[in-house]
Amino acid sequence: MTTMALSSSFMGLFPCAPTSVQSDAGVASERMLCGTFTEIYGALSLGRLHRAICEGVERVRAECSTPGWDGYGADPVQRAVCSLAETIGLQLPSWLSAPEVGADTDGDLSLDWYSGSDAFSLSISAEGKLHYACRMGQVRTHGSEMYYGAIPDAVLEALLRFHRRATRT
Amino acid sequence: MNVPARAVKYRAFMPRNGETSVFDVAGLPVPSVWQRGHEVGRASGRSLCGMGEVTYGGVQSVGLRVQNAEPPPRHANIVDWPPEKDAQKVIAMDLAASAVLCLEADPNPVSARSNASRRPRRL
């Protein structure tokens, strides 16, 4: 909520498009201001999503870091997968809604988004394997990709498609 | 974007070692269904939050099968899952979407609904 309020007042106070009456120096300083405020806005938005993911990861780690946490011999969630999930959380578009963070019985962490009966799930393993699955109306998308420092395009595209549809409905 | 408050999550149907453990509770009185659920929960050190009700037809429609696995009585497994985790998830999402969430305080409990079809239930 706070970031949304900041967004609208920021756009009103510091319009990004320069006007013809401004000097070059004025334009440059205004662009600099715009850039600064965009960074601040981005950081705040990013903070909201990333904070939610970190809190979820921490909660899951506390509950699921011992073997058999589910009563049926589930693998524990390791610190490495928690760190990776937080890193991936930083690379997600900042405007996404916060996912539900959960543990899988094989020790992976999952980031899950829901919209009615539709869902998108991204499982993260300690080795960097990403399993994604998307149910979106009649459309089903799923696959596995390796994480090499950036979220693979296939995963990101599926996630963004899911969010675009979810925000329309 | 909303997280459904009263919905069965796909996670409840995810298989372990290729099987999802369920109980067939068709025809059982509601209190004994919950009693069975609490017993299963206690045995695994967890508390029962609710139950997701799916039909045999619902399971078959996503390409899976219900296999009897007694004892304990009425226990069964949902089998024929694909080996890939991402494929399992998308099927579990379909099952969850067709499932009915049952809560203990539900004023319209399970037995009030149809018992005509045998219904495996994830406890």
PDB file of C-alpha atoms in Angstrom:
ATOM      1  CA  MET A   1       0.000   0.000   0.000  1.00  0.00           C
ATOM      2  CA  THR A   2       2.754   2.416   0.894  1.00  0.00           C
ATOM      3  CA  THR A   3       4.634   1.778  -2.292  1.00  0.00           C
ATOM      4  CA  MET A   4       1.538   2.386  -4.386  1.00  0.00           C
ATOM      5  CA  ALA A   5       1.033   5.751  -2.731  1.00  0.00           C
ATOM      6  CA  LEU A   6       4.651   6.632  -3.341  1.00  0.00           C
ATOM      7  CA  SER A   7       4.322   5.616  -6.960  1.00  0.00           C
ATOM      8  CA  SER A   8       1.478   7.969  -7.811  1.00  0.00           C
ATOM      9  CA  SER A   9       2.856  11.001  -5.961  1.00  0.00           C
ATOM     10  CA  PHE A  10       6.295  10.375  -7.429  1.00  0.00           C
ATOM     11  CA  MET A  11       4.938  10.436 -10.952  1.00  0.00           C
ATOM     12  CA  GLY A  12       3.039  13.614 -10.223  1.00  0.00           C
ATOM     13  CA  LEU A  13       5.926  15.494  -8.637  1.00  0.00           C
ATOM     14  CA  PHE A  14       8.678  14.363 -10.950  1.00  0.00           C
ATOM     15  CA  PRO A  15       7.398  13.891 -14.486  1.00  0.00           C
ATOM     16  CA  CYS A  16       9.944  11.955 -16.505  1.00  0.00           C
ATOM     17  CA  ALA A  17       9.304  13.580 -19.882  1.00  0.00           C
ATOM     18  CA  PRO A  18      11.389  16.792 -20.144  1.00  0.00           C
ATOM     19  CA  THR A  19       9.662  19.956 -21.336  1.00  0.00           C
ATOM     20  CA  SER A  20      10.961  22.292 -24.038  1.00  0.00           C
ATOM     21  CA  VAL A  21      11.554  25.184 -21.627  1.00  0.00           C
ATOM     22  CA  GLN A  22      14.129  23.304 -19.586  1.00  0.00           C
ATOM     23  CA  SER A  23      17.854  23.811 -20.017  1.00  0.00           C
ATOM     24  CA  ASP A  24      20.107  20.845 -20.767  1.00  0.00           C
ATOM     25  CA  ALA A  25      21.329  20.930 -17.195  1.00  0.00           C
ATOM     26  CA  GLY A  26      17.731  20.987 -15.953  1.00  0.00           C
ATOM     27  CA  VAL A  27      16.843  18.025 -18.098  1.00  0.00           C
ATOM     28  CA  ALA A  28      19.886  16.150 -16.909  1.00  0.00           C
ATOM     29  CA  SER A  29      19.168  16.824 -13.246  1.00  0.00           C
ATOM     30  CA  GLU A  30      15.525  15.911 -13.676  1.00  0.00           C
ATOM     31  CA  ARG A  31      16.500  12.666 -15.375  1.00  0.00           C
ATOM     32  CA  MET A  32      18.848  12.010 -12.503  1.00  0.00           C
ATOM     33  CA  LEU A  33      16.021  12.656 -10.031  1.00  0.00           C
ATOM     34  CA  CYS A  34      13.747  10.394 -12.028  1.00  0.00           C
ATOM     35  CA  GLY A  35      16.379   7.704 -12.005  1.00  0.00           C
ATOM     36  CA  THR A  36      16.901   8.062  -8.275  1.00  0.00           C
ATOM     37  CA  PHE A  37      13.222   7.884  -7.501  1.00  0.00           C
ATOM     38  CA  THR A  38      12.753   4.970  -9.861  1.00  0.00           C
ATOM     39  CA  GLU A  39      15.508   3.139  -8.010  1.00  0.00           C
ATOM     40  CA  ILE A  40      13.909   3.953  -4.662  1.00  0.00           C
ATOM     41  CA  TYR A  41      10.506   2.853  -5.909  1.00  0.00           C
ATOM     42  CA  GLY A  42      11.993  -0.293  -7.355  1.00  0.00           C
ATOM     43  CA  ALA A  43      13.822  -1.031  -4.136  1.00  0.00           C
ATOM     44  CA  LEU A  44      10.666  -0.562  -2.082  1.00  0.00           C
ATOM     45  CA  SER A  45       8.604  -2.767  -4.388  1.00  0.00           C
ATOM     46  CA  LEU A  46      11.333  -5.346  -4.531  1.00  0.00           C
ATOM     47  CA  GLY A  47      11.567  -5.187  -0.778  1.00  0.00           C
ATOM     48  CA  ARG A  48       7.912  -6.079  -0.402  1.00  0.00           C
ATOM     49  CA  LEU A  49       8.112  -9.219  -2.545  1.00  0.00           C
ATOM     50  CA  HIS A  50      11.548 -10.240  -1.372  1.00  0.00           C
ATOM     51  CA  ARG A  51      10.661  -9.689   2.258  1.00  0.00           C
ATOM     52  CA  ALA A  52       7.575 -11.884   1.880  1.00  0.00           C
ATOM     53  CA  ILE A  53       9.644 -14.632   0.268  1.00  0.00           C
ATOM     54  CA  CYS A  54      12.370 -14.405   2.916  1.00  0.00           C
ATOM     55  CA  GLU A  55       9.798 -14.585   5.717  1.00  0.00           C
ATOM     56  CA  GLY A  56       8.183 -17.603   4.085  1.00  0.00           C
ATOM     57  CA  VAL A  57      11.530 -19.300   3.556  1.00  0.00           C
ATOM     58  CA  GLU A  58      12.502 -18.681   7.176  1.00  0.00           C
ATOM     59  CA  ARG A  59       9.209 -20.114   8.425  1.00  0.00           C
ATOM     60  CA  VAL A  60       9.579 -23.211   6.241  1.00  0.00           C
ATOM     61  CA  ARG A  61      13.196 -23.668   7.321  1.00  0.00           C
ATOM     62  CA  ALA A  62      12.152 -23.535  10.970  1.00  0.00           C
ATOM     63  CA  GLU A  63       9.395 -26.096  10.443  1.00  0.00           C
ATOM     64  CA  CYS A  64      10.964 -28.426   7.900  1.00  0.00           C
ATOM     65  CA  SER A  65      14.714 -28.603   8.508  1.00  0.00           C
ATOM     66  CA  THR A  66      14.655 -31.913  10.367  1.00  0.00           C
ATOM     67  CA  PRO A  67      14.348 -35.246   8.574  1.00  0.00           C
ATOM     68  CA  GLY A  68      10.810 -36.605   8.607  1.00  0.00           C
ATOM     69  CA  TRP A  69       9.229 -33.210   9.278  1.00  0.00           C
ATOM     70  CA  ASP A  70       5.977 -34.433   7.727  1.00  0.00           C
ATOM     71  CA  GLY A  71       5.790 -37.572   9.848  1.00  0.00           C
ATOM     72  CA  TYR A  72       6.490 -39.750   6.801  1.00  0.00           C
ATOM     73  CA  GLY A  73      10.243 -39.466   6.331  1.00  0.00           C
ATOM     74  CA  ALA A  74      10.372 -36.278   4.248  1.00  0.00           C
ATOM     75  CA  ASP A  75      13.817 -34.944   3.374  1.00  0.00           C
ATOM     76  CA  PRO A  76      14.845 -31.871   5.353  1.00  0.00           C
ATOM     77  CA  VAL A  77      14.966 -28.443   3.755  1.00  0.00           C
ATOM     78  CA  GLN A  78      18.661 -27.514   3.591  1.00  0.00           C
ATOM     79  CA  ARG A  79      20.128 -24.071   4.136  1.00  0.00           C
ATOM     80  CA  ALA A  80      21.472 -24.073   0.557  1.00  0.00           C
ATOM     81  CA  VAL A  81      18.012 -24.311  -0.975  1.00  0.00           C
ATOM     82  CA  CYS A  82      16.781 -21.517   1.303  1.00  0.00           C
ATOM     83  CA  SER A  83      19.582 -19.229   0.118  1.00  0.00           C
ATOM     84  CA  LEU A  84      18.863 -20.100  -3.494  1.00  0.00           C
ATOM     85  CA  ALA A  85      15.150 -19.406  -3.062  1.00  0.00           C
ATOM     86  CA  GLU A  86      15.952 -15.991  -1.585  1.00  0.00           C
ATOM     87  CA  THR A  87      18.317 -15.227  -4.479  1.00  0.00           C
ATOM     88  CA  ILE A  88      15.676 -16.223  -7.011  1.00  0.00           C
ATOM     89  CA  GLY A  89      13.171 -14.117  -5.086  1.00  0.00           C
ATOM     90  CA  LEU A  90      15.405 -11.085  -5.709  1.00  0.00           C
ATOM     91  CA  GLN A  91      15.317 -11.743  -9.447  1.00  0.00           C
ATOM     92  CA  LEU A  92      11.541 -11.974  -9.754  1.00  0.00           C
ATOM     93  CA  PRO A  93       9.711  -8.954 -11.171  1.00  0.00           C
ATOM     94  CA  SER A  94       8.982  -6.684  -8.231  1.00  0.00           C
ATOM     95  CA  TRP A  95       5.295  -6.235  -9.103  1.00  0.00           C
ATOM     96  CA  LEU A  96       4.433  -9.897  -8.651  1.00  0.00           C
ATOM     97  CA  SER A  97       2.172 -10.860  -5.802  1.00  0.00           C
ATOM     98  CA  ALA A  98       3.830 -12.658  -2.934  1.00  0.00           C
ATOM     99  CA  PRO A  99       3.880 -16.429  -3.319  1.00  0.00           C
ATOM    100  CA  GLU A 100       3.072 -19.016  -0.715  1.00  0.00           C
ATOM    101  CA  VAL A 101       6.340 -20.642   0.313  1.00  0.00           C
ATOM    102  CA  GLY A 102       6.225 -24.351   1.092  1.00  0.00           C
ATOM    103  CA  ALA A 103       8.443 -27.375   1.480  1.00  0.00           C
ATOM    104  CA  ASP A 104       8.279 -30.426  -0.739  1.00  0.00           C
ATOM    105  CA  THR A 105       8.849 -33.857   0.723  1.00  0.00           C
ATOM    106  CA  ASP A 106      12.045 -34.242  -1.329  1.00  0.00           C
ATOM    107  CA  GLY A 107      13.574 -31.208   0.425  1.00  0.00           C
ATOM    108  CA  ASP A 108      12.865 -28.717  -2.347  1.00  0.00           C
ATOM    109  CA  LEU A 109      11.297 -25.348  -1.646  1.00  0.00           C
ATOM    110  CA  SER A 110       8.248 -24.289  -3.616  1.00  0.00           C
ATOM    111  CA  LEU A 111       6.980 -20.847  -4.449  1.00  0.00           C
ATOM    112  CA  ASP A 112       3.264 -21.168  -5.210  1.00  0.00           C
ATOM    113  CA  TRP A 113       0.867 -18.600  -6.621  1.00  0.00           C
ATOM    114  CA  TYR A 114      -2.895 -19.201  -6.684  1.00  0.00           C
ATOM    115  CA  SER A 115      -5.718 -17.571  -8.550  1.00  0.00           C
ATOM    116  CA  GLY A 116      -9.055 -19.257  -7.969  1.00  0.00           C
ATOM    117  CA  SER A 117      -8.582 -22.852  -9.084  1.00  0.00           C
ATOM    118  CA  ASP A 118      -5.520 -21.944 -11.154  1.00  0.00           C
ATOM    119  CA  ALA A 119      -2.022 -22.247  -9.779  1.00  0.00           C
ATOM    120  CA  PHE A 120       1.608 -21.748 -10.633  1.00  0.00           C
ATOM    121  CA  SER A 121       4.296 -23.590  -8.747  1.00  0.00           C
ATOM    122  CA  LEU A 122       8.052 -23.240  -8.896  1.00  0.00           C
ATOM    123  CA  SER A 123      10.100 -25.851  -7.056  1.00  0.00           C
ATOM    124  CA  ILE A 124      13.709 -25.067  -6.264  1.00  0.00           C
ATOM    125  CA  SER A 125      16.228 -27.768  -5.436  1.00  0.00           C
ATOM    126  CA  ALA A 126      19.538 -27.276  -3.656  1.00  0.00           C
ATOM    127  CA  GLU A 127      21.317 -28.258  -6.888  1.00  0.00           C
ATOM    128  CA  GLY A 128      19.612 -25.459  -8.782  1.00  0.00           C
ATOM    129  CA  LYS A 129      17.035 -27.525 -10.631  1.00  0.00           C
ATOM    130  CA  LEU A 130      13.778 -25.674 -11.143  1.00  0.00           C
ATOM    131  CA  HIS A 131      10.540 -27.553 -11.730  1.00  0.00           C
ATOM    132  CA  TYR A 132       7.660 -25.359 -12.786  1.00  0.00           C
ATOM    133  CA  ALA A 133       4.014 -26.242 -13.303  1.00  0.00           C
ATOM    134  CA  CYS A 134       1.162 -24.019 -14.323  1.00  0.00           C
ATOM    135  CA  ARG A 135      -2.572 -24.673 -14.444  1.00  0.00           C
ATOM    136  CA  MET A 136      -4.336 -21.807 -16.138  1.00  0.00           C
ATOM    137  CA  GLY A 137      -7.891 -22.547 -17.268  1.00  0.00           C
ATOM    138  CA  GLN A 138      -7.573 -25.209 -19.947  1.00  0.00           C
ATOM    139  CA  VAL A 139      -3.877 -24.565 -20.414  1.00  0.00           C
ATOM    140  CA  ARG A 140      -1.243 -26.717 -18.705  1.00  0.00           C
ATOM    141  CA  THR A 141       2.422 -25.812 -18.839  1.00  0.00           C
ATOM    142  CA  HIS A 142       5.236 -27.573 -17.062  1.00  0.00           C
ATOM    143  CA  GLY A 143       8.922 -28.266 -17.363  1.00  0.00           C
ATOM    144  CA  SER A 144      12.299 -28.377 -15.685  1.00  0.00           C
ATOM    145  CA  GLU A 145      15.220 -26.017 -16.111  1.00  0.00           C
ATOM    146  CA  MET A 146      18.581 -25.501 -14.472  1.00  0.00           C
ATOM    147  CA  TYR A 147      19.326 -22.261 -12.683  1.00  0.00           C
ATOM    148  CA  TYR A 148      22.625 -20.712 -13.783  1.00  0.00           C
ATOM    149  CA  GLY A 149      22.493 -17.360 -12.013  1.00  0.00           C
ATOM    150  CA  ALA A 150      19.341 -16.116 -13.749  1.00  0.00           C
ATOM    151  CA  ILE A 151      15.761 -17.324 -13.892  1.00  0.00           C
ATOM    152  CA  PRO A 152      15.414 -19.274 -17.163  1.00  0.00           C
ATOM    153  CA  ASP A 153      13.262 -17.606 -19.818  1.00  0.00           C
ATOM    154  CA  ALA A 154      10.809 -20.517 -20.002  1.00  0.00           C
ATOM    155  CA  VAL A 155      10.079 -20.244 -16.279  1.00  0.00           C
ATOM    156  CA  LEU A 156       9.752 -16.482 -16.307  1.00  0.00           C
ATOM    157  CA  GLU A 157       7.517 -16.430 -19.367  1.00  0.00           C
ATOM    158  CA  ALA A 158       5.170 -19.021 -17.871  1.00  0.00           C
ATOM    159  CA  LEU A 159       5.040 -17.133 -14.577  1.00  0.00           C
ATOM    160  CA  LEU A 160       4.337 -13.791 -16.265  1.00  0.00           C
ATOM    161  CA  ARG A 161       1.626 -15.344 -18.456  1.00  0.00           C
ATOM    162  CA  PHE A 162       0.003 -16.746 -15.319  1.00  0.00           C
ATOM    163  CA  HIS A 163       0.114 -13.374 -13.570  1.00  0.00           C
ATOM    164  CA  ARG A 164      -1.216 -11.451 -16.556  1.00  0.00           C
ATOM    165  CA  ARG A 165      -4.185 -13.788 -16.751  1.00  0.00           C
ATOM    166  CA  ALA A 166      -4.674 -13.795 -12.983  1.00  0.00           C
ATOM    167  CA  THR A 167      -4.729 -10.008 -12.757  1.00  0.00           C
ATOM    168  CA  ARG A 168      -7.273  -9.822 -15.627  1.00  0.00           C
ATOM    169  CA  THR A 169      -9.713 -12.152 -13.859  1.00  0.00           C
TER     170      THR A 169
ATOM    171  CA  MET B   1      -4.605 -12.451  -7.628  1.00  0.00           C
ATOM    172  CA  ASN B   2      -6.013 -14.204  -4.641  1.00  0.00           C
ATOM    173  CA  VAL B   3      -5.112 -17.145  -2.497  1.00  0.00           C
ATOM    174  CA  PRO B   4      -8.287 -19.167  -2.018  1.00  0.00           C
ATOM    175  CA  ALA B   5      -8.928 -19.463   1.687  1.00  0.00           C
ATOM    176  CA  ARG B   6     -11.165 -22.509   1.380  1.00  0.00           C
ATOM    177  CA  ALA B   7      -9.626 -24.629  -1.271  1.00  0.00           C
ATOM    178  CA  VAL B   8      -7.625 -27.806  -1.423  1.00  0.00           C
ATOM    179  CA  LYS B   9      -4.000 -27.133  -2.306  1.00  0.00           C
ATOM    180  CA  TYR B  10      -2.308 -29.272  -4.973  1.00  0.00           C
ATOM    181  CA  ARG B  11       0.352 -30.163  -2.416  1.00  0.00           C
ATOM    182  CA  ALA B  12      -2.146 -32.443  -0.643  1.00  0.00           C
ATOM    183  CA  PHE B  13      -2.178 -34.747  -3.672  1.00  0.00           C
ATOM    184  CA  MET B  14       1.514 -34.831  -4.493  1.00  0.00           C
ATOM    185  CA  PRO B  15       2.732 -38.442  -4.532  1.00  0.00           C
ATOM    186  CA  ARG B  16       5.504 -39.939  -2.456  1.00  0.00           C
ATOM    187  CA  ASN B  17       7.354 -42.791  -4.102  1.00  0.00           C
ATOM    188  CA  GLY B  18       4.784 -42.735  -6.877  1.00  0.00           C
ATOM    189  CA  GLU B  19       1.744 -43.019  -4.611  1.00  0.00           C
ATOM    190  CA  THR B  20      -0.710 -40.712  -2.901  1.00  0.00           C
ATOM    191  CA  SER B  21      -2.244 -42.246   0.202  1.00  0.00           C
ATOM    192  CA  VAL B  22      -6.042 -41.925   0.476  1.00  0.00           C
ATOM    193  CA  PHE B  23      -8.943 -43.482   2.329  1.00  0.00           C
ATOM    194  CA  ASP B  24     -12.225 -44.576   0.857  1.00  0.00           C
ATOM    195  CA  VAL B  25     -14.801 -43.171   3.240  1.00  0.00           C
ATOM    196  CA  ALA B  26     -17.946 -43.707   1.202  1.00  0.00           C
ATOM    197  CA  GLY B  27     -20.803 -44.701   3.451  1.00  0.00           C
ATOM    198  CA  LEU B  28     -18.950 -44.026   6.684  1.00  0.00           C
ATOM    199  CA  PRO B  29     -20.658 -41.800   9.254  1.00  0.00           C
ATOM    200  CA  VAL B  30     -19.068 -38.355   9.376  1.00  0.00           C
ATOM    201  CA  PRO B  31     -17.808 -38.592  12.993  1.00  0.00           C
ATOM    202  CA  SER B  32     -15.930 -41.788  12.236  1.00  0.00           C
ATOM    203  CA  VAL B  33     -14.388 -40.220   9.149  1.00  0.00           C
ATOM    204  CA  TRP B  34     -12.979 -37.431  11.294  1.00  0.00           C
ATOM    205  CA  GLN B  35     -11.955 -39.894  13.981  1.00  0.00           C
ATOM    206  CA  ARG B  36     -10.011 -41.880  11.379  1.00  0.00           C
ATOM    207  CA  GLY B  37      -8.433 -38.667  10.137  1.00  0.00           C
ATOM    208  CA  HIS B  38      -7.322 -37.619  13.604  1.00  0.00           C
ATOM    209  CA  GLU B  39      -5.861 -41.074  14.213  1.00  0.00           C
ATOM    210  CA  VAL B  40      -3.836 -40.857  11.011  1.00  0.00           C
ATOM    211  CA  GLY B  41      -2.691 -37.355  11.974  1.00  0.00           C
ATOM    212  CA  ARG B  42      -1.654 -38.365  15.479  1.00  0.00           C
ATOM    213  CA  ALA B  43       0.267 -41.365  14.176  1.00  0.00           C
ATOM    214  CA  SER B  44       2.413 -39.051  12.076  1.00  0.00           C
ATOM    215  CA  GLY B  45       2.732 -36.296  14.684  1.00  0.00           C
ATOM    216  CA  ARG B  46       0.506 -33.848  12.868  1.00  0.00           C
ATOM    217  CA  SER B  47      -2.904 -32.340  13.395  1.00  0.00           C
ATOM    218  CA  LEU B  48      -5.703 -32.718  10.894  1.00  0.00           C
ATOM    219  CA  CYS B  49      -6.623 -29.448   9.180  1.00  0.00           C
ATOM    220  CA  GLY B  50      -9.226 -30.731   6.752  1.00  0.00           C
ATOM    221  CA  MET B  51      -9.914 -33.250   4.043  1.00  0.00           C
ATOM    222  CA  GLY B  52      -9.992 -33.034   0.294  1.00  0.00           C
ATOM    223  CA  GLU B  53     -12.686 -35.110  -1.313  1.00  0.00           C
ATOM    224  CA  VAL B  54     -12.211 -36.461  -4.820  1.00  0.00           C
ATOM    225  CA  THR B  55     -14.162 -39.043  -6.770  1.00  0.00           C
ATOM    226  CA  TYR B  56     -12.863 -42.146  -8.484  1.00  0.00           C
ATOM    227  CA  GLY B  57     -13.978 -40.575 -11.729  1.00  0.00           C
ATOM    228  CA  GLY B  58     -12.016 -37.431 -10.936  1.00  0.00           C
ATOM    229  CA  VAL B  59      -8.889 -39.477 -10.377  1.00  0.00           C
ATOM    230  CA  GLN B  60      -9.381 -41.424 -13.607  1.00  0.00           C
ATOM    231  CA  SER B  61     -10.053 -38.269 -15.597  1.00  0.00           C
ATOM    232  CA  VAL B  62      -6.495 -37.060 -14.946  1.00  0.00           C
ATOM    233  CA  GLY B  63      -5.018 -40.373 -16.047  1.00  0.00           C
ATOM    234  CA  LEU B  64      -4.448 -41.884 -12.598  1.00  0.00           C
ATOM    235  CA  ARG B  65      -5.866 -44.930 -10.876  1.00  0.00           C
ATOM    236  CA  VAL B  66      -6.981 -45.828  -7.344  1.00  0.00           C
ATOM    237  CA  GLN B  67      -5.395 -49.015  -6.070  1.00  0.00           C
ATOM    238  CA  ASN B  68      -6.593 -50.791  -2.965  1.00  0.00           C
ATOM    239  CA  ALA B  69      -3.845 -50.862  -0.318  1.00  0.00           C
ATOM    240  CA  GLU B  70      -5.339 -52.459   2.804  1.00  0.00           C
ATOM    241  CA  PRO B  71      -4.490 -52.716   5.627  1.00  0.00           C
ATOM    242  CA  PRO B  72      -5.522 -50.465   7.236  1.00  0.00           C
ATOM    243  CA  PRO B  73      -9.130 -50.948   6.193  1.00  0.00           C
ATOM    244  CA  ARG B  74     -10.296 -48.704   3.350  1.00  0.00           C
ATOM    245  CA  HIS B  75      -6.785 -47.513   2.634  1.00  0.00           C
ATOM    246  CA  ALA B  76      -5.873 -47.000  -1.014  1.00  0.00           C
ATOM    247  CA  ASN B  77      -3.220 -45.320  -3.120  1.00  0.00           C
ATOM    248  CA  ILE B  78      -3.581 -43.082  -6.137  1.00  0.00           C
ATOM    249  CA  VAL B  79      -1.067 -44.521  -8.584  1.00  0.00           C
ATOM    250  CA  ASP B  80       0.200 -44.229 -12.178  1.00  0.00           C
ATOM    251  CA  TRP B  81       1.827 -40.858 -11.586  1.00  0.00           C
ATOM    252  CA  PRO B  82       4.374 -39.736 -14.163  1.00  0.00           C
ATOM    253  CA  PRO B  83       7.957 -39.781 -12.843  1.00  0.00           C
ATOM    254  CA  GLU B  84       8.684 -36.097 -13.548  1.00  0.00           C
ATOM    255  CA  LYS B  85       7.965 -33.761 -10.672  1.00  0.00           C
ATOM    256  CA  ASP B  86       6.684 -30.931 -12.858  1.00  0.00           C
ATOM    257  CA  ALA B  87       4.225 -33.297 -14.565  1.00  0.00           C
ATOM    258  CA  GLN B  88       3.111 -34.598 -11.181  1.00  0.00           C
ATOM    259  CA  LYS B  89       2.454 -31.065 -10.002  1.00  0.00           C
ATOM    260  CA  VAL B  90       0.245 -30.125 -12.893  1.00  0.00           C
ATOM    261  CA  ILE B  91      -1.839 -33.297 -12.373  1.00  0.00           C
ATOM    262  CA  ALA B  92      -2.025 -32.625  -8.636  1.00  0.00           C
ATOM    263  CA  MET B  93      -3.288 -29.132  -9.500  1.00  0.00           C
ATOM    264  CA  ASP B  94      -6.065 -30.676 -11.588  1.00  0.00           C
ATOM    265  CA  LEU B  95      -6.991 -33.040  -8.766  1.00  0.00           C
ATOM    266  CA  ALA B  96      -6.999 -30.185  -6.259  1.00  0.00           C
ATOM    267  CA  ALA B  97      -9.210 -28.114  -8.546  1.00  0.00           C
ATOM    268  CA  SER B  98     -11.767 -30.921  -8.670  1.00  0.00           C
ATOM    269  CA  ALA B  99     -11.551 -31.659  -4.943  1.00  0.00           C
ATOM    270  CA  VAL B 100     -14.013 -30.501  -2.327  1.00  0.00           C
ATOM    271  CA  LEU B 101     -12.562 -29.158   0.897  1.00  0.00           C
ATOM    272  CA  CYS B 102     -14.168 -30.576   4.032  1.00  0.00           C
ATOM    273  CA  LEU B 103     -13.629 -28.919   7.372  1.00  0.00           C
ATOM    274  CA  GLU B 104     -14.657 -30.411  10.678  1.00  0.00           C
ATOM    275  CA  ALA B 105     -16.903 -27.485  11.536  1.00  0.00           C
ATOM    276  CA  ASP B 106     -18.490 -27.538   8.102  1.00  0.00           C
ATOM    277  CA  PRO B 107     -22.263 -27.111   8.478  1.00  0.00           C
ATOM    278  CA  ASN B 108     -22.734 -29.151   5.302  1.00  0.00           C
ATOM    279  CA  PRO B 109     -20.590 -32.165   6.070  1.00  0.00           C
ATOM    280  CA  VAL B 110     -19.410 -34.789   3.696  1.00  0.00           C
ATOM    281  CA  SER B 111     -22.042 -37.417   4.375  1.00  0.00           C
ATOM    282  CA  ALA B 112     -24.763 -34.981   3.407  1.00  0.00           C
ATOM    283  CA  ARG B 113     -23.359 -35.056  -0.084  1.00  0.00           C
ATOM    284  CA  SER B 114     -23.685 -37.978  -2.417  1.00  0.00           C
ATOM    285  CA  ASN B 115     -22.554 -41.375  -1.308  1.00  0.00           C
ATOM    286  CA  ALA B 116     -23.590 -42.812  -4.623  1.00  0.00           C
ATOM    287  CA  SER B 117     -20.051 -42.884  -5.938  1.00  0.00           C
ATOM    288  CA  ARG B 118     -17.228 -44.313  -3.893  1.00  0.00           C
ATOM    289  CA  ARG B 119     -14.991 -41.449  -2.978  1.00  0.00           C
ATOM    290  CA  PRO B 120     -11.355 -41.819  -2.067  1.00  0.00           C
ATOM    291  CA  ARG B 121     -10.306 -39.064   0.220  1.00  0.00           C
ATOM    292  CA  ARG B 122      -6.935 -37.592   1.030  1.00  0.00           C
ATOM    293  CA  LEU B 123      -6.597 -37.364   4.786  1.00  0.00           C
TER     294      LEU B 123
END
